[in-house]
Short mmCIF file of C-alpha atoms and ligand atoms in Angstrom, two decimals:
data_model
loop_
_atom_site.label_atom_id
_atom_site.label_comp_id
_atom_site.label_asym_id
_atom_site.label_seq_id
_atom_site.Cartn_x
_atom_site.Cartn_y
_atom_site.Cartn_z
CA MET C 14 118.67 196.84 168.35
CA THR C 15 115.78 194.57 169.28
CA ALA C 16 116.53 191.92 172.17
CA PRO C 17 116.99 188.66 170.70
CA GLN C 18 114.00 186.34 170.24
CA ALA C 19 113.02 182.77 171.35
CA PRO C 20 111.98 180.81 168.03
CA HIS C 21 108.25 179.95 168.27
CA GLN C 22 109.44 176.11 167.67
CA THR C 23 113.01 174.41 166.46
CA ARG C 24 113.07 175.59 162.75
CA THR C 25 113.75 173.00 160.16
CA PHE C 26 115.27 174.58 157.37
CA GLN C 27 115.06 172.69 154.09
CA SER C 28 117.51 174.19 151.57
CA VAL C 29 120.75 175.69 153.41
CA LEU C 30 123.51 178.12 151.61
CA VAL C 31 126.42 176.55 153.34
CA THR C 32 129.58 178.99 152.31
CA GLY C 33 133.10 177.71 153.10
CA GLY C 34 131.86 174.15 153.27
CA ALA C 35 135.21 172.43 151.86
CA GLY C 36 137.01 173.89 154.52
CA PHE C 37 138.44 172.43 157.59
CA ILE C 38 135.21 173.68 160.09
CA GLY C 39 132.81 173.74 156.98
CA SER C 40 133.17 170.31 156.17
CA HIS C 41 132.36 169.09 159.40
CA VAL C 42 129.07 171.61 159.39
CA VAL C 43 128.03 169.99 156.29
CA ARG C 44 128.32 166.41 157.40
CA THR C 45 126.86 167.23 160.50
CA LEU C 46 123.78 169.05 158.80
CA LEU C 47 123.28 165.73 156.42
CA ARG C 48 123.40 163.19 159.33
CA ASN C 49 121.10 165.28 161.90
CA HIS C 50 118.35 166.55 159.30
CA GLU C 51 116.84 164.07 156.82
CA GLY C 52 115.13 166.24 154.21
CA ILE C 53 117.69 169.11 154.16
CA ARG C 54 119.16 169.92 151.05
CA ILE C 55 122.41 171.92 151.26
CA VAL C 56 124.48 173.97 148.46
CA ASN C 57 127.70 174.21 149.75
CA LEU C 58 129.48 177.21 147.98
CA ASP C 59 133.42 177.58 147.88
CA VAL C 60 135.57 179.27 145.69
CA LEU C 61 138.66 176.34 146.58
CA THR C 62 141.29 178.78 148.09
CA TYR C 63 144.55 176.83 148.90
CA ALA C 64 142.40 176.21 152.35
CA GLY C 65 139.38 174.69 150.23
CA ASN C 66 139.72 171.22 149.70
CA LEU C 67 137.09 168.85 148.52
CA SER C 68 138.33 165.36 149.35
CA ASN C 69 137.46 166.65 153.00
CA LEU C 70 133.50 165.36 151.85
CA ARG C 71 134.68 162.27 150.09
CA ASP C 72 132.12 160.71 152.50
CA VAL C 73 129.38 162.16 151.06
CA GLU C 74 130.27 162.89 147.92
CA GLY C 75 127.02 160.32 146.70
CA ASP C 76 124.56 162.47 148.73
CA ALA C 77 122.24 163.51 146.68
CA ARG C 78 120.88 166.14 149.34
CA HIS C 79 124.48 167.94 148.77
CA THR C 80 125.28 170.04 146.00
CA PHE C 81 128.37 171.45 145.22
CA VAL C 82 129.07 174.57 143.51
CA LYS C 83 132.37 176.21 142.84
CA GLY C 84 132.30 180.38 143.00
CA ASP C 85 132.86 182.98 145.23
CA ILE C 86 130.91 185.11 147.38
CA GLN C 87 131.94 188.37 146.11
CA ASP C 88 130.16 187.01 142.76
CA GLY C 89 126.76 188.91 143.50
CA ALA C 90 125.36 187.59 140.04
CA LEU C 91 126.19 183.93 141.11
CA LEU C 92 124.69 184.26 144.38
CA ALA C 93 121.61 185.92 142.85
CA GLY C 94 121.24 183.02 140.44
CA LEU C 95 121.58 180.53 143.30
CA PHE C 96 119.09 182.15 145.52
CA GLU C 97 116.62 182.07 142.75
CA GLU C 98 117.06 178.69 141.81
CA HIS C 99 117.11 176.73 145.32
CA ALA C 100 115.15 179.41 147.20
CA PHE C 101 117.54 179.13 150.43
CA ASP C 102 115.40 179.52 153.61
CA ALA C 103 118.74 179.78 155.67
CA VAL C 104 122.28 180.81 154.90
CA VAL C 105 125.10 179.41 157.10
CA HIS C 106 127.97 181.30 156.60
CA LEU C 107 131.54 180.26 157.05
CA ALA C 108 133.65 180.93 153.68
CA ALA C 109 136.43 183.13 154.98
CA GLU C 110 140.43 183.55 154.75
CA SER C 111 141.12 182.65 158.05
CA HIS C 112 144.63 182.55 159.08
CA VAL C 113 146.45 185.28 161.19
CA ASP C 114 149.82 185.38 159.68
CA ARG C 115 148.44 184.96 156.35
CA SER C 116 146.50 188.24 157.15
CA ILE C 117 149.97 190.05 158.43
CA GLU C 118 151.27 189.51 154.83
CA ASN C 119 148.21 190.36 152.72
CA PRO C 120 145.69 192.01 154.79
CA LEU C 121 143.59 193.31 151.34
CA ALA C 122 142.96 189.60 150.82
CA PHE C 123 141.35 189.22 154.35
CA LEU C 124 139.22 192.65 154.48
CA GLU C 125 137.69 191.72 150.56
CA THR C 126 136.96 187.98 151.33
CA ASN C 127 135.66 188.74 154.86
CA ILE C 128 133.88 192.00 154.83
CA LEU C 129 133.04 192.87 151.12
CA GLY C 130 132.43 188.75 150.75
CA THR C 131 130.25 188.81 153.80
CA ALA C 132 128.51 192.07 152.70
CA THR C 133 127.65 190.56 149.28
CA LEU C 134 126.26 187.70 150.29
CA LEU C 135 123.95 189.76 152.88
CA ASN C 136 122.94 192.27 149.81
CA ALA C 137 121.74 188.46 147.76
CA ALA C 138 120.09 187.15 151.02
CA LYS C 139 118.21 190.27 151.79
CA THR C 140 117.28 190.61 147.83
CA SER C 141 115.84 187.30 147.79
CA TRP C 142 114.27 187.04 150.89
CA THR C 143 112.25 190.40 150.35
CA ALA C 144 111.19 189.51 146.80
CA ARG C 145 109.83 186.23 148.02
CA GLY C 146 108.17 187.40 151.38
CA CYS C 147 110.13 185.27 153.29
CA MET C 148 112.54 187.48 155.71
CA GLU C 149 110.93 186.92 158.35
CA THR C 150 111.02 182.73 158.49
CA SER C 151 114.63 182.99 156.84
CA LEU C 152 118.06 183.14 158.94
CA PHE C 153 121.47 184.28 158.12
CA TYR C 154 124.10 182.31 160.26
CA HIS C 155 127.35 184.11 160.70
CA ILE C 156 130.11 181.87 162.14
CA SER C 157 132.84 184.44 163.66
CA THR C 158 135.84 184.03 165.99
CA ASP C 159 136.10 184.78 169.68
CA GLU C 160 139.36 186.64 167.95
CA VAL C 161 137.03 189.74 167.87
CA TYR C 162 137.11 190.69 171.27
CA GLY C 163 141.04 191.18 171.62
CA SER C 164 143.70 189.67 173.64
CA LEU C 165 143.03 189.12 177.73
CA GLY C 166 145.29 189.63 180.23
CA GLU C 167 146.11 186.61 182.87
CA ASP C 168 142.33 186.66 184.32
CA GLY C 169 138.83 186.93 182.71
CA LEU C 170 137.11 185.45 179.84
CA PHE C 171 135.40 186.81 177.01
CA THR C 172 131.75 187.36 177.16
CA GLU C 173 129.04 188.35 174.48
CA THR C 174 129.15 191.74 176.03
CA THR C 175 132.92 192.25 175.92
CA PRO C 176 133.87 195.14 173.75
CA TYR C 177 135.11 194.38 170.53
CA ASP C 178 138.92 195.22 169.74
CA PRO C 179 140.73 193.19 166.86
CA ARG C 180 144.07 193.61 167.05
CA SER C 181 144.94 191.82 163.73
CA PRO C 182 143.86 192.15 159.90
CA TYR C 183 141.88 188.81 160.16
CA SER C 184 140.48 189.87 163.37
CA ALA C 185 139.38 193.38 162.27
CA SER C 186 137.87 192.18 159.27
CA LYS C 187 135.61 189.17 161.24
CA ALA C 188 134.99 192.21 163.72
CA SER C 189 134.03 194.43 160.45
CA SER C 190 131.73 191.45 158.95
CA ASP C 191 129.61 191.03 162.24
CA HIS C 192 129.02 194.55 162.71
CA VAL C 193 127.69 194.10 158.83
CA VAL C 194 125.75 191.27 159.69
CA ARG C 195 123.92 193.05 162.70
CA ALA C 196 123.52 196.29 160.64
CA TYR C 197 121.28 194.17 158.10
CA HIS C 198 119.51 192.97 161.05
CA HIS C 199 118.78 196.57 162.66
CA THR C 200 118.12 198.27 159.49
CA TYR C 201 116.36 195.80 157.70
CA GLY C 202 114.96 193.57 159.89
CA MET C 203 116.99 190.56 158.69
CA PRO C 204 116.54 187.39 161.39
CA VAL C 205 120.74 187.00 161.98
CA VAL C 206 122.71 184.82 164.63
CA ILE C 207 126.27 185.17 165.30
CA SER C 208 128.43 182.71 167.03
CA ASN C 209 131.84 184.01 167.87
CA CYS C 210 133.84 180.32 168.54
CA SER C 211 137.58 180.21 169.83
CA ASN C 212 140.11 178.13 168.40
CA ASN C 213 139.38 174.76 166.41
CA TYR C 214 141.43 171.15 166.32
CA GLY C 215 140.52 168.09 164.87
CA SER C 216 140.65 166.33 161.48
CA HIS C 217 141.19 168.36 158.03
CA GLN C 218 142.60 171.28 159.58
CA PHE C 219 144.98 172.56 157.21
CA PRO C 220 148.47 172.10 158.27
CA GLU C 221 149.33 176.21 158.63
CA LYS C 222 147.53 176.15 161.86
CA LEU C 223 149.26 175.03 165.25
CA ILE C 224 148.00 171.96 165.98
CA PRO C 225 148.19 169.90 162.22
CA LEU C 226 151.50 171.77 161.68
CA MET C 227 152.83 170.68 164.89
CA ILE C 228 151.80 166.72 164.28
CA ARG C 229 153.12 166.97 161.04
CA ASN C 230 156.63 168.31 161.64
CA ILE C 231 157.07 165.97 164.66
CA VAL C 232 156.23 162.72 162.42
CA GLU C 233 158.75 164.12 160.06
CA GLY C 234 161.60 165.16 162.32
CA ARG C 235 160.85 169.06 161.28
CA GLU C 236 161.61 171.84 163.26
CA LEU C 237 158.66 172.62 165.63
CA PRO C 238 158.52 176.99 165.49
CA ILE C 239 157.50 178.43 168.51
CA TYR C 240 156.56 182.38 168.16
CA GLY C 241 157.97 184.45 171.08
CA GLU C 242 158.42 182.58 174.43
CA GLY C 243 155.64 180.35 173.83
CA VAL C 244 153.55 181.47 176.81
CA ASN C 245 150.65 182.64 174.38
CA VAL C 246 147.20 180.93 175.59
CA ARG C 247 144.79 179.69 173.26
CA ASP C 248 141.27 178.09 174.34
CA TRP C 249 140.79 174.84 172.10
CA LEU C 250 137.43 173.15 171.05
CA TRP C 251 136.97 170.06 168.83
CA VAL C 252 136.04 171.10 165.80
CA GLU C 253 132.99 168.13 165.78
CA ASP C 254 131.95 169.76 168.72
CA HIS C 255 131.75 173.58 167.25
CA ALA C 256 130.02 171.67 164.13
CA ALA C 257 127.31 170.41 166.99
CA ALA C 258 126.75 173.65 168.64
CA ILE C 259 126.45 175.31 164.86
CA ASP C 260 123.47 172.90 164.57
CA VAL C 261 121.67 174.00 167.56
CA ILE C 262 121.86 177.61 167.01
CA LEU C 263 120.72 177.24 163.54
CA ASN C 264 117.82 175.68 164.37
CA ARG C 265 117.15 176.98 167.54
CA GLY C 266 119.27 180.05 168.17
CA TRP C 267 117.62 183.09 169.25
CA VAL C 268 116.93 185.99 166.46
CA GLY C 269 119.21 188.67 166.96
CA ASP C 270 121.35 186.88 169.47
CA THR C 271 125.37 185.76 169.78
CA TYR C 272 126.79 182.66 171.17
CA ASN C 273 130.08 182.35 172.31
CA VAL C 274 130.99 178.97 171.89
CA GLY C 275 134.29 177.32 173.61
CA GLY C 276 135.43 174.36 176.04
CA LEU C 277 137.09 175.93 178.66
CA ASN C 278 140.45 174.66 177.40
CA GLU C 279 143.08 176.76 177.80
CA TRP C 280 147.07 176.06 177.01
CA ARG C 281 149.69 177.89 176.84
CA ASN C 282 151.11 177.22 173.19
CA ILE C 283 154.70 175.53 174.55
CA ASP C 284 152.68 172.87 176.96
CA LEU C 285 150.90 171.89 174.23
CA VAL C 286 153.08 171.38 171.61
CA HIS C 287 154.88 169.20 174.60
CA LYS C 288 151.76 167.34 174.86
CA LEU C 289 151.72 166.81 171.21
CA ILE C 290 155.36 165.31 171.67
CA GLU C 291 154.09 163.02 174.23
CA LEU C 292 151.23 161.71 171.94
CA VAL C 293 153.06 161.28 168.97
CA ASP C 294 156.19 160.00 170.00
CA ALA C 295 154.21 157.62 172.29
CA LYS C 296 152.36 156.56 169.25
CA LEU C 297 155.52 156.00 167.05
CA GLY C 298 157.16 154.10 169.44
CA ARG C 299 159.82 156.65 170.12
CA GLU C 300 161.62 157.63 173.26
CA HIS C 301 159.50 159.70 175.86
CA GLY C 302 159.87 163.34 174.83
CA GLN C 303 162.69 162.44 171.82
CA SER C 304 161.33 165.21 169.73
CA LYS C 305 161.41 168.23 172.22
CA SER C 306 164.83 168.41 170.52
CA LEU C 307 162.73 169.77 167.44
CA ILE C 308 161.34 172.99 169.20
CA ARG C 309 162.75 176.08 167.85
CA PHE C 310 161.86 180.01 169.55
CA VAL C 311 161.26 182.05 166.59
CA LYS C 312 160.48 185.56 166.23
CA ASP C 313 157.07 186.31 167.61
CA ARG C 314 154.10 186.92 165.59
CA ALA C 315 154.01 190.60 164.82
CA GLY C 316 150.49 192.08 167.11
CA HIS C 317 150.67 188.67 168.67
CA ASP C 318 147.08 188.14 171.06
CA MET C 319 148.56 187.36 174.21
CA ARG C 320 145.43 185.28 175.62
CA TYR C 321 142.03 184.01 174.39
CA ALA C 322 139.48 182.31 176.69
CA ILE C 323 135.59 182.05 176.26
CA ASP C 324 133.00 181.84 178.50
CA ALA C 325 130.06 179.82 176.91
CA SER C 326 127.52 179.57 179.86
CA HIS C 327 125.10 181.84 177.40
CA LEU C 328 125.23 179.02 175.03
CA GLU C 329 124.84 176.33 177.43
CA ALA C 330 122.08 178.26 179.25
CA ARG C 331 119.52 179.25 176.56
CA LEU C 332 120.44 176.03 174.31
CA GLY C 333 121.88 173.25 176.29
CA TRP C 334 125.08 172.86 174.11
CA LYS C 335 128.30 171.51 176.01
CA PRO C 336 131.07 170.05 174.57
CA SER C 337 130.88 166.22 174.33
CA VAL C 338 134.50 164.97 174.71
CA THR C 339 137.10 166.38 176.85
CA PHE C 340 140.36 167.55 175.54
CA GLU C 341 142.70 164.70 176.38
CA GLU C 342 139.90 162.53 174.17
CA GLY C 343 139.84 165.13 171.35
CA LEU C 344 143.76 165.90 171.27
CA ALA C 345 144.04 162.18 171.14
CA GLY C 346 141.45 161.53 168.28
CA THR C 347 143.01 163.85 166.47
CA VAL C 348 146.68 162.67 166.46
CA ASP C 349 145.48 159.25 165.39
CA TRP C 350 143.45 160.83 162.76
CA TYR C 351 146.66 162.65 161.18
CA LEU C 352 148.94 159.54 161.98
CA GLU C 353 146.41 157.66 160.18
CA ASN C 354 145.56 159.80 156.95
CA GLN C 355 149.27 160.58 156.16
CA ASP C 356 148.23 160.64 152.64
CA TRP C 357 145.99 163.50 153.33
CA LEU C 358 148.48 165.50 154.80
CA GLU C 359 150.89 164.47 151.73
CA GLU C 360 147.91 165.56 149.39
CA VAL C 361 147.57 169.14 151.02
CA THR C 362 151.62 169.47 151.36
CA SER C 363 152.04 168.59 147.57
CA GLY C 364 149.23 170.50 146.53
CA GLU C 365 147.58 167.32 144.43
CA TYR C 366 144.78 167.92 146.55
CA GLN C 367 143.88 171.05 144.19
CA LYS C 368 143.40 168.72 141.53
CA TYR C 369 140.44 166.72 143.43
CA TYR C 370 137.81 169.45 141.99
CA GLU C 371 138.42 168.63 138.44
CA ALA C 372 139.00 165.08 138.86
CA HIS C 373 135.91 164.19 140.77
CA TYR C 374 133.40 167.26 140.04
CA THR C 375 134.11 168.31 136.72
CA ASN C 376 132.40 166.38 133.96
CA ARG C 377 129.29 166.04 135.88
CA GLY C 378 125.69 166.27 134.05
P1 NAD N 22 139.30 177.41 156.40
O1 NAD N 22 140.33 178.27 155.84
O2 NAD N 22 139.99 175.74 156.69
O3 NAD N 22 138.08 177.52 155.23
C1 NAD N 22 137.58 178.53 154.79
C2 NAD N 22 136.78 178.00 153.23
O4 NAD N 22 136.18 179.13 152.98
C3 NAD N 22 138.00 177.27 152.30
O5 NAD N 22 137.31 176.10 151.84
C4 NAD N 22 137.66 178.30 150.99
O6 NAD N 22 137.87 177.97 150.11
C5 NAD N 22 136.63 179.40 151.61
N1 NAD N 22 136.74 180.53 151.15
C6 NAD N 22 137.68 181.35 150.92
N2 NAD N 22 137.01 182.63 150.51
C7 NAD N 22 136.18 182.39 149.60
C8 NAD N 22 135.50 183.12 149.14
N3 NAD N 22 135.42 184.28 148.57
N4 NAD N 22 134.49 182.74 148.43
C9 NAD N 22 134.04 181.37 148.81
N5 NAD N 22 134.55 180.57 149.36
C10 NAD N 22 136.00 180.74 150.12
O7 NAD N 22 138.90 178.40 157.45
P2 NAD N 22 138.06 177.62 159.12
O8 NAD N 22 139.33 177.19 159.81
O9 NAD N 22 137.10 176.21 158.33
O10 NAD N 22 137.18 178.69 159.24
C11 NAD N 22 135.75 178.72 158.99
C12 NAD N 22 134.98 180.00 159.49
O11 NAD N 22 134.92 179.92 161.07
C13 NAD N 22 135.55 181.24 159.21
O12 NAD N 22 134.45 182.38 159.17
C14 NAD N 22 136.44 181.73 160.17
O13 NAD N 22 136.74 182.92 160.80
C15 NAD N 22 135.45 180.97 161.41
N6 NAD N 22 136.44 180.39 162.74
C16 NAD N 22 137.65 179.84 162.58
C17 NAD N 22 138.05 179.20 163.77
C18 NAD N 22 139.21 178.29 163.62
O14 NAD N 22 140.05 177.64 164.85
N7 NAD N 22 139.75 177.75 162.69
C19 NAD N 22 137.50 179.33 165.01
C20 NAD N 22 136.50 180.47 164.85
C21 NAD N 22 135.72 180.85 164.06
P1 TYD N 23 146.96 179.29 164.97
O1 TYD N 23 146.70 178.05 164.92
O2 TYD N 23 147.62 180.31 163.94
O3 TYD N 23 146.12 180.20 164.96
P2 TYD N 23 145.76 181.70 166.25
O4 TYD N 23 146.40 182.65 165.76
O5 TYD N 23 144.27 182.22 165.00
O6 TYD N 23 145.35 181.66 167.05
O7 TYD N 23 148.09 180.04 165.94
C1 TYD N 23 147.78 179.47 167.25
C2 TYD N 23 148.48 179.99 168.73
O8 TYD N 23 149.84 179.02 168.05
C3 TYD N 23 149.32 181.25 168.18
O9 TYD N 23 149.30 181.73 169.67
C4 TYD N 23 150.27 181.68 167.57
C5 TYD N 23 151.38 180.13 167.74
N1 TYD N 23 151.95 179.30 166.83
C6 TYD N 23 153.30 179.31 166.99
O10 TYD N 23 154.08 179.51 168.20
N2 TYD N 23 153.78 178.67 165.90
C7 TYD N 23 153.60 178.26 164.97
O11 TYD N 23 154.02 177.59 163.86
C8 TYD N 23 151.88 178.53 164.78
C9 TYD N 23 151.51 178.21 163.34
C10 TYD N 23 151.34 179.50 165.28
#
């Protein structure tokens, strides 16, 4: 593969296809790009699986620079039409099946969406950019995960040169899609960039992932299921810092480069759950540690990776990105958001959120 090259100048993309923009990270990315780039036009393509929630984007609904399209990244004809109509000069690809537990239950859906979907998208971009003669000035940006690197022991951090060793169907599907993206760069000269990020937390995260699930259960006095002994370690990054990193990488990332994104915030699951109990109980005026009795150690996840931890120094050195908040600040703000947005949680839990698209987006001229 050719060595990554610095862009001659900060790029300013005019017409950007964001995939998965109704999901957790994608909705923050859409908001960040609209805030930071006045002249941008975004088409947000999302098929609205259980994880897609258009009410996540309520605040940008009136923004004419943002167009939502309900559709599947595996639909080549739809993609060809969108490329033709909007002449995208960049793709920011986040659409994916994203939950490890679901990938253990139903691996095929992950292989289809994450591998075939990414390949279909790459193909549409290649066809369009070749036909328009703008391959060199375009960019395909794939948002990936640190889970492609496998599982760490007690020491060490994942760097961009850590060999891939995915161990769940989810991480295997993301690793495969990273490889396909690099293959398009190497074989067809497509300008690509990939970032591999650690676990995100923050507002609008579907409450199947550890932090929002635990907050919801603590509030409602439900059991708190901890897999195994709770000693697995995850490295947590505030989602808005991830969105800021994505913006920086989109505009200044070196073509062909890979960036690890993380905040040096390692927590054992059990310690994190204790921290959440402390924060939520205090906010709700409960006795200190009252909700500890809700903790239940349950059967471990199959193939549960022990530890993830990211070295993000390459991103900082090359592009100057650093997290903007400490974990304490980010977590406290996140707890506040879920407590103040119980209606969001209720709509997600009841399934009501799935009616948002029909109620707000159909019947529009
Ligand atoms: P999410 O599950 O919240 O959102 C995924 C979005 O993709 C949803 O809106 C869903 O409707 C959409 N989608 C799924 N299949 C689709 C398809 N076939 N066509 C079009 N849209 C489809 O996920 P997330 O946590 O926001 O993650 C976004 C991306 O970031 C994923 O690629 C994930 O692998 C990656 N990532 C996530 C984390 C994390 O901690 N959540 C960390 C690193 C990387
Ligand atoms: P999760 O949020 O599913 O993210 P990932 O598997 O991508 O890291 O899980 C984070 C950690 O929390 C992981 O080690 C599994 C653990 N976990 C539990 O102990 N209980 C739970 O109910 C969930 C959802 C996760």
